[in-house]
Amino acid sequence: MAMRRGALAIIVAVTVVGLFVAIAASFLHDGLSSRATPGPVESMIARRVRHLAIPSSARAVANPVLSSAEDLREARLHFADHCAICHGNEGVGDTIIGGGLYPKPPDLRLPETQNLSDGELFWIIENGVRFTGMPAFSAGGAHGGMLDSWKLVHFIRHLPHLTAAERVEMERYNPKGPDDREEENWENDFLNGATIQRKPESQDHRQE
């Protein structure tokens, strides 16, 4: 038992040292810029460290929430409102916010994420990942708590099969700035037949 613990400690130490070396090499090459992309060695080491950081008991936990169409829709709209700002509605991660993070959000449709256990996905949602842009969404924050996290696990599994209709619905729940809301209100008024003024940008264009 002592030998096994010693070997595990050596593996963890080597992994941590390798990660620091990879990070140091990245800093020397790209400075502190978050525009850089982690190399394959750094990515591999980071995934390994993340795996070791998640308790084995948490990895083995099965999803206690049965997947249903209602829960999947609820999770989909929750994802659109809380997660898509970084991950995008399709889970690709190619958003303005996500593209400015280091490391970039992973493509949640790919095997690197889909091959994680339900327990691992739940643990990451609840606890976040240090040194990345992934926050902890455990109970007490803006997130709805453990039940929502388990529903989100089902939705992450569904991402590779997301339909066009589901994407359109998600867009209505994405966070919007003042300009986007004004545009949406104008379009709704127009479609509802209300008497409305010409859009501001059209007025500006007419005056030029």
PDB file of C-alpha atoms in Angstrom:
ATOM      1  CA  MET A   1       0.000   0.000   0.000  1.00  0.00           C
ATOM      2  CA  ALA A   2       2.813   2.387   0.867  1.00  0.00           C
ATOM      3  CA  MET A   3       4.534   1.627  -2.448  1.00  0.00           C
ATOM      4  CA  ARG A   4       1.311   2.311  -4.361  1.00  0.00           C
ATOM      5  CA  ARG A   5       0.869   5.638  -2.585  1.00  0.00           C
ATOM      6  CA  GLY A   6       4.464   6.529  -3.316  1.00  0.00           C
ATOM      7  CA  ALA A   7       4.066   5.686  -7.005  1.00  0.00           C
ATOM      8  CA  LEU A   8       0.854   7.726  -7.198  1.00  0.00           C
ATOM      9  CA  ALA A   9       2.573  10.669  -5.525  1.00  0.00           C
ATOM     10  CA  ILE A  10       5.407  10.480  -8.063  1.00  0.00           C
ATOM     11  CA  ILE A  11       2.946  10.361 -10.979  1.00  0.00           C
ATOM     12  CA  VAL A  12       1.054  13.373  -9.636  1.00  0.00           C
ATOM     13  CA  ALA A  13       4.295  15.277  -9.030  1.00  0.00           C
ATOM     14  CA  VAL A  14       5.603  14.553 -12.529  1.00  0.00           C
ATOM     15  CA  THR A  15       2.255  15.551 -14.042  1.00  0.00           C
ATOM     16  CA  VAL A  16       2.170  18.826 -12.117  1.00  0.00           C
ATOM     17  CA  VAL A  17       5.784  19.618 -13.017  1.00  0.00           C
ATOM     18  CA  GLY A  18       5.051  18.816 -16.667  1.00  0.00           C
ATOM     19  CA  LEU A  19       2.050  21.120 -16.600  1.00  0.00           C
ATOM     20  CA  PHE A  20       4.098  23.963 -15.130  1.00  0.00           C
ATOM     21  CA  VAL A  21       6.798  23.424 -17.739  1.00  0.00           C
ATOM     22  CA  ALA A  22       4.193  23.520 -20.524  1.00  0.00           C
ATOM     23  CA  ILE A  23       2.636  26.676 -19.083  1.00  0.00           C
ATOM     24  CA  ALA A  24       6.056  28.307 -18.694  1.00  0.00           C
ATOM     25  CA  ALA A  25       6.915  27.468 -22.303  1.00  0.00           C
ATOM     26  CA  SER A  26       3.597  28.962 -23.409  1.00  0.00           C
ATOM     27  CA  PHE A  27       4.280  32.157 -21.444  1.00  0.00           C
ATOM     28  CA  LEU A  28       7.741  32.469 -22.963  1.00  0.00           C
ATOM     29  CA  HIS A  29       6.305  32.038 -26.446  1.00  0.00           C
ATOM     30  CA  ASP A  30       3.058  34.018 -26.176  1.00  0.00           C
ATOM     31  CA  GLY A  31       3.502  36.068 -23.021  1.00  0.00           C
ATOM     32  CA  LEU A  32       0.331  36.462 -20.971  1.00  0.00           C
ATOM     33  CA  SER A  33      -1.930  36.740 -24.000  1.00  0.00           C
ATOM     34  CA  SER A  34      -5.167  34.769 -23.744  1.00  0.00           C
ATOM     35  CA  ARG A  35      -5.289  34.640 -27.552  1.00  0.00           C
ATOM     36  CA  ALA A  36      -2.817  31.760 -27.534  1.00  0.00           C
ATOM     37  CA  THR A  37      -3.947  28.182 -28.018  1.00  0.00           C
ATOM     38  CA  PRO A  38      -2.649  25.462 -25.667  1.00  0.00           C
ATOM     39  CA  GLY A  39      -0.381  22.968 -27.392  1.00  0.00           C
ATOM     40  CA  PRO A  40      -1.161  19.237 -27.495  1.00  0.00           C
ATOM     41  CA  VAL A  41       1.185  18.409 -24.593  1.00  0.00           C
ATOM     42  CA  GLU A  42      -0.275  21.115 -22.370  1.00  0.00           C
ATOM     43  CA  SER A  43      -3.817  20.034 -23.280  1.00  0.00           C
ATOM     44  CA  MET A  44      -3.042  16.396 -22.532  1.00  0.00           C
ATOM     45  CA  ILE A  45      -1.476  17.230 -19.178  1.00  0.00           C
ATOM     46  CA  ALA A  46      -4.331  19.558 -18.247  1.00  0.00           C
ATOM     47  CA  ARG A  47      -6.923  16.865 -19.004  1.00  0.00           C
ATOM     48  CA  ARG A  48      -4.954  14.380 -16.929  1.00  0.00           C
ATOM     49  CA  VAL A  49      -4.710  16.773 -13.988  1.00  0.00           C
ATOM     50  CA  ARG A  50      -8.443  17.481 -14.241  1.00  0.00           C
ATOM     51  CA  HIS A  51      -9.127  13.751 -14.186  1.00  0.00           C
ATOM     52  CA  LEU A  52      -7.010  13.286 -11.071  1.00  0.00           C
ATOM     53  CA  ALA A  53      -8.650  16.297  -9.393  1.00  0.00           C
ATOM     54  CA  ILE A  54     -12.153  14.808  -9.640  1.00  0.00           C
ATOM     55  CA  PRO A  55     -12.730  12.352  -6.768  1.00  0.00           C
ATOM     56  CA  SER A  56     -13.179   8.784  -7.952  1.00  0.00           C
ATOM     57  CA  SER A  57     -16.397   8.579  -5.933  1.00  0.00           C
ATOM     58  CA  ALA A  58     -17.781  11.555  -7.884  1.00  0.00           C
ATOM     59  CA  ARG A  59     -16.805  10.024 -11.249  1.00  0.00           C
ATOM     60  CA  ALA A  60     -18.774   6.887 -10.451  1.00  0.00           C
ATOM     61  CA  VAL A  61     -22.043   8.635  -9.554  1.00  0.00           C
ATOM     62  CA  ALA A  62     -24.890   7.844 -11.954  1.00  0.00           C
ATOM     63  CA  ASN A  63     -27.321  10.507 -13.103  1.00  0.00           C
ATOM     64  CA  PRO A  64     -30.334  10.246 -10.760  1.00  0.00           C
ATOM     65  CA  VAL A  65     -32.545  12.253 -13.154  1.00  0.00           C
ATOM     66  CA  LEU A  66     -34.285  10.246 -15.858  1.00  0.00           C
ATOM     67  CA  SER A  67     -34.100  11.940 -19.246  1.00  0.00           C
ATOM     68  CA  SER A  68     -37.433  13.280 -20.474  1.00  0.00           C
ATOM     69  CA  ALA A  69     -38.455  15.647 -23.249  1.00  0.00           C
ATOM     70  CA  GLU A  70     -39.651  18.211 -20.687  1.00  0.00           C
ATOM     71  CA  ASP A  71     -36.443  18.115 -18.625  1.00  0.00           C
ATOM     72  CA  LEU A  72     -34.299  18.187 -21.764  1.00  0.00           C
ATOM     73  CA  ARG A  73     -36.086  21.315 -23.000  1.00  0.00           C
ATOM     74  CA  GLU A  74     -35.722  22.947 -19.590  1.00  0.00           C
ATOM     75  CA  ALA A  75     -32.005  22.176 -19.589  1.00  0.00           C
ATOM     76  CA  ARG A  76     -31.663  23.415 -23.177  1.00  0.00           C
ATOM     77  CA  LEU A  77     -33.187  26.799 -22.357  1.00  0.00           C
ATOM     78  CA  HIS A  78     -31.168  26.983 -19.140  1.00  0.00           C
ATOM     79  CA  PHE A  79     -28.011  26.326 -21.160  1.00  0.00           C
ATOM     80  CA  ALA A  80     -29.008  29.055 -23.628  1.00  0.00           C
ATOM     81  CA  ASP A  81     -29.443  31.568 -20.816  1.00  0.00           C
ATOM     82  CA  HIS A  82     -26.491  30.625 -18.575  1.00  0.00           C
ATOM     83  CA  CYS A  83     -23.892  28.731 -20.612  1.00  0.00           C
ATOM     84  CA  ALA A  84     -24.152  29.706 -24.281  1.00  0.00           C
ATOM     85  CA  ILE A  85     -22.420  33.041 -23.733  1.00  0.00           C
ATOM     86  CA  CYS A  86     -19.150  31.070 -23.577  1.00  0.00           C
ATOM     87  CA  HIS A  87     -20.019  27.674 -25.077  1.00  0.00           C
ATOM     88  CA  GLY A  88     -22.434  28.783 -27.813  1.00  0.00           C
ATOM     89  CA  ASN A  89     -25.842  27.200 -28.353  1.00  0.00           C
ATOM     90  CA  GLU A  90     -24.285  24.237 -30.154  1.00  0.00           C
ATOM     91  CA  GLY A  91     -21.569  23.752 -27.521  1.00  0.00           C
ATOM     92  CA  VAL A  92     -18.760  24.561 -29.960  1.00  0.00           C
ATOM     93  CA  GLY A  93     -17.286  27.382 -27.848  1.00  0.00           C
ATOM     94  CA  ASP A  94     -16.678  29.800 -30.738  1.00  0.00           C
ATOM     95  CA  THR A  95     -18.281  32.847 -29.094  1.00  0.00           C
ATOM     96  CA  ILE A  96     -16.837  36.317 -28.511  1.00  0.00           C
ATOM     97  CA  ILE A  97     -16.417  35.570 -24.795  1.00  0.00           C
ATOM     98  CA  GLY A  98     -15.253  31.986 -25.255  1.00  0.00           C
ATOM     99  CA  GLY A  99     -12.761  32.942 -27.955  1.00  0.00           C
ATOM    100  CA  GLY A 100     -11.082  35.360 -25.557  1.00  0.00           C
ATOM    101  CA  LEU A 101     -10.506  32.806 -22.799  1.00  0.00           C
ATOM    102  CA  TYR A 102      -7.408  30.717 -22.129  1.00  0.00           C
ATOM    103  CA  PRO A 103      -7.831  27.879 -22.547  1.00  0.00           C
ATOM    104  CA  LYS A 104     -10.754  28.156 -24.962  1.00  0.00           C
ATOM    105  CA  PRO A 105     -13.984  26.355 -24.016  1.00  0.00           C
ATOM    106  CA  PRO A 106     -13.918  22.799 -25.373  1.00  0.00           C
ATOM    107  CA  ASP A 107     -16.225  21.614 -28.120  1.00  0.00           C
ATOM    108  CA  LEU A 108     -18.723  19.783 -25.940  1.00  0.00           C
ATOM    109  CA  ARG A 109     -19.792  17.558 -28.836  1.00  0.00           C
ATOM    110  CA  LEU A 110     -16.388  15.900 -29.179  1.00  0.00           C
ATOM    111  CA  PRO A 111     -15.233  12.665 -27.497  1.00  0.00           C
ATOM    112  CA  GLU A 112     -13.012  14.564 -25.021  1.00  0.00           C
ATOM    113  CA  THR A 113     -16.236  15.702 -23.337  1.00  0.00           C
ATOM    114  CA  GLN A 114     -18.736  13.050 -24.407  1.00  0.00           C
ATOM    115  CA  ASN A 115     -16.519  10.248 -23.068  1.00  0.00           C
ATOM    116  CA  LEU A 116     -16.565  11.732 -19.561  1.00  0.00           C
ATOM    117  CA  SER A 117     -18.872   9.978 -17.133  1.00  0.00           C
ATOM    118  CA  ASP A 118     -22.104  11.611 -15.991  1.00  0.00           C
ATOM    119  CA  GLY A 119     -20.527  12.055 -12.587  1.00  0.00           C
ATOM    120  CA  GLU A 120     -17.533  13.872 -14.059  1.00  0.00           C
ATOM    121  CA  LEU A 121     -19.730  16.242 -16.074  1.00  0.00           C
ATOM    122  CA  PHE A 122     -21.858  16.951 -13.008  1.00  0.00           C
ATOM    123  CA  TRP A 123     -18.791  17.600 -10.846  1.00  0.00           C
ATOM    124  CA  ILE A 124     -17.355  20.045 -13.408  1.00  0.00           C
ATOM    125  CA  ILE A 125     -20.661  21.940 -13.674  1.00  0.00           C
ATOM    126  CA  GLU A 126     -21.013  22.153  -9.917  1.00  0.00           C
ATOM    127  CA  ASN A 127     -17.373  22.905  -9.009  1.00  0.00           C
ATOM    128  CA  GLY A 128     -15.899  24.577 -12.090  1.00  0.00           C
ATOM    129  CA  VAL A 129     -12.311  24.178 -13.265  1.00  0.00           C
ATOM    130  CA  ARG A 130      -9.476  26.216 -11.805  1.00  0.00           C
ATOM    131  CA  PHE A 131      -7.287  28.360 -14.070  1.00  0.00           C
ATOM    132  CA  THR A 132      -9.965  28.368 -16.777  1.00  0.00           C
ATOM    133  CA  GLY A 133     -13.074  30.437 -17.458  1.00  0.00           C
ATOM    134  CA  MET A 134     -15.343  27.639 -16.185  1.00  0.00           C
ATOM    135  CA  PRO A 135     -17.021  28.846 -12.952  1.00  0.00           C
ATOM    136  CA  ALA A 136     -18.623  26.749 -10.240  1.00  0.00           C
ATOM    137  CA  PHE A 137     -22.412  26.613 -10.516  1.00  0.00           C
ATOM    138  CA  SER A 138     -23.127  24.900  -7.229  1.00  0.00           C
ATOM    139  CA  ALA A 139     -26.182  25.891  -5.184  1.00  0.00           C
ATOM    140  CA  GLY A 140     -26.034  29.460  -3.934  1.00  0.00           C
ATOM    141  CA  GLY A 141     -25.163  31.115  -7.231  1.00  0.00           C
ATOM    142  CA  ALA A 142     -27.356  32.072 -10.172  1.00  0.00           C
ATOM    143  CA  HIS A 143     -27.625  28.412 -11.105  1.00  0.00           C
ATOM    144  CA  GLY A 144     -30.649  26.399 -10.027  1.00  0.00           C
ATOM    145  CA  GLY A 145     -28.723  23.803  -8.028  1.00  0.00           C
ATOM    146  CA  MET A 146     -27.965  20.112  -8.267  1.00  0.00           C
ATOM    147  CA  LEU A 147     -31.166  19.160 -10.100  1.00  0.00           C
ATOM    148  CA  ASP A 148     -30.432  21.618 -12.924  1.00  0.00           C
ATOM    149  CA  SER A 149     -26.854  20.343 -13.137  1.00  0.00           C
ATOM    150  CA  TRP A 150     -28.003  16.761 -13.642  1.00  0.00           C
ATOM    151  CA  LYS A 151     -30.470  17.917 -16.311  1.00  0.00           C
ATOM    152  CA  LEU A 152     -27.625  19.798 -18.018  1.00  0.00           C
ATOM    153  CA  VAL A 153     -25.639  16.552 -18.135  1.00  0.00           C
ATOM    154  CA  HIS A 154     -28.449  15.067 -20.239  1.00  0.00           C
ATOM    155  CA  PHE A 155     -28.429  18.115 -22.502  1.00  0.00           C
ATOM    156  CA  ILE A 156     -24.656  17.912 -23.003  1.00  0.00           C
ATOM    157  CA  ARG A 157     -25.169  14.318 -24.154  1.00  0.00           C
ATOM    158  CA  HIS A 158     -27.801  15.616 -26.587  1.00  0.00           C
ATOM    159  CA  LEU A 159     -25.621  18.368 -28.105  1.00  0.00           C
ATOM    160  CA  PRO A 160     -24.269  16.241 -30.997  1.00  0.00           C
ATOM    161  CA  HIS A 161     -27.894  15.689 -32.055  1.00  0.00           C
ATOM    162  CA  LEU A 162     -29.191  19.258 -31.608  1.00  0.00           C
ATOM    163  CA  THR A 163     -31.785  20.140 -34.240  1.00  0.00           C
ATOM    164  CA  ALA A 164     -32.231  23.388 -36.166  1.00  0.00           C
ATOM    165  CA  ALA A 165     -35.570  24.020 -34.435  1.00  0.00           C
ATOM    166  CA  GLU A 166     -33.943  23.611 -31.015  1.00  0.00           C
ATOM    167  CA  ARG A 167     -31.198  26.081 -31.952  1.00  0.00           C
ATOM    168  CA  VAL A 168     -33.772  28.648 -33.063  1.00  0.00           C
ATOM    169  CA  GLU A 169     -35.635  28.308 -29.775  1.00  0.00           C
ATOM    170  CA  MET A 170     -32.406  28.679 -27.809  1.00  0.00           C
ATOM    171  CA  GLU A 171     -31.602  31.948 -29.572  1.00  0.00           C
ATOM    172  CA  ARG A 172     -34.678  33.517 -28.000  1.00  0.00           C
ATOM    173  CA  TYR A 173     -33.293  32.717 -24.557  1.00  0.00           C
ATOM    174  CA  ASN A 174     -29.723  33.923 -25.115  1.00  0.00           C
ATOM    175  CA  PRO A 175     -28.764  36.977 -23.022  1.00  0.00           C
ATOM    176  CA  LYS A 176     -29.342  40.152 -25.008  1.00  0.00           C
ATOM    177  CA  GLY A 177     -27.906  43.642 -24.792  1.00  0.00           C
ATOM    178  CA  PRO A 178     -30.034  46.836 -24.984  1.00  0.00           C
ATOM    179  CA  ASP A 179     -29.628  47.133 -28.767  1.00  0.00           C
ATOM    180  CA  ASP A 180     -30.678  43.533 -29.347  1.00  0.00           C
ATOM    181  CA  ARG A 181     -33.724  43.930 -27.101  1.00  0.00           C
ATOM    182  CA  GLU A 182     -34.742  47.142 -28.860  1.00  0.00           C
ATOM    183  CA  GLU A 183     -34.439  45.408 -32.233  1.00  0.00           C
ATOM    184  CA  GLU A 184     -36.484  42.448 -30.975  1.00  0.00           C
ATOM    185  CA  ASN A 185     -39.203  44.729 -29.574  1.00  0.00           C
ATOM    186  CA  TRP A 186     -39.352  46.646 -32.858  1.00  0.00           C
ATOM    187  CA  GLU A 187     -39.757  43.422 -34.824  1.00  0.00           C
ATOM    188  CA  ASN A 188     -42.453  42.142 -32.463  1.00  0.00           C
ATOM    189  CA  ASP A 189     -44.396  45.400 -32.759  1.00  0.00           C
ATOM    190  CA  PHE A 190     -44.076  45.272 -36.526  1.00  0.00           C
ATOM    191  CA  LEU A 191     -45.293  41.676 -36.707  1.00  0.00           C
ATOM    192  CA  ASN A 192     -48.194  42.467 -34.380  1.00  0.00           C
ATOM    193  CA  GLY A 193     -49.338  45.315 -36.627  1.00  0.00           C
ATOM    194  CA  ALA A 194     -48.705  48.081 -34.125  1.00  0.00           C
ATOM    195  CA  THR A 195     -48.178  51.664 -35.284  1.00  0.00           C
ATOM    196  CA  ILE A 196     -44.462  52.149 -34.932  1.00  0.00           C
ATOM    197  CA  GLN A 197     -41.857  54.665 -35.934  1.00  0.00           C
ATOM    198  CA  ARG A 198     -39.111  53.978 -38.396  1.00  0.00           C
ATOM    199  CA  LYS A 199     -36.151  52.247 -36.783  1.00  0.00           C
ATOM    200  CA  PRO A 200     -33.453  54.651 -35.520  1.00  0.00           C
ATOM    201  CA  GLU A 201     -30.806  53.305 -37.892  1.00  0.00           C
ATOM    202  CA  SER A 202     -33.143  53.930 -40.843  1.00  0.00           C
ATOM    203  CA  GLN A 203     -33.685  57.507 -39.660  1.00  0.00           C
ATOM    204  CA  ASP A 204     -29.947  58.062 -39.397  1.00  0.00           C
ATOM    205  CA  HIS A 205     -29.447  56.627 -42.858  1.00  0.00           C
ATOM    206  CA  ARG A 206     -32.142  58.920 -44.306  1.00  0.00           C
ATOM    207  CA  GLN A 207     -30.544  62.028 -42.789  1.00  0.00           C
ATOM    208  CA  GLU A 208     -27.124  61.267 -44.281  1.00  0.00           C
TER     209      GLU A 208
END
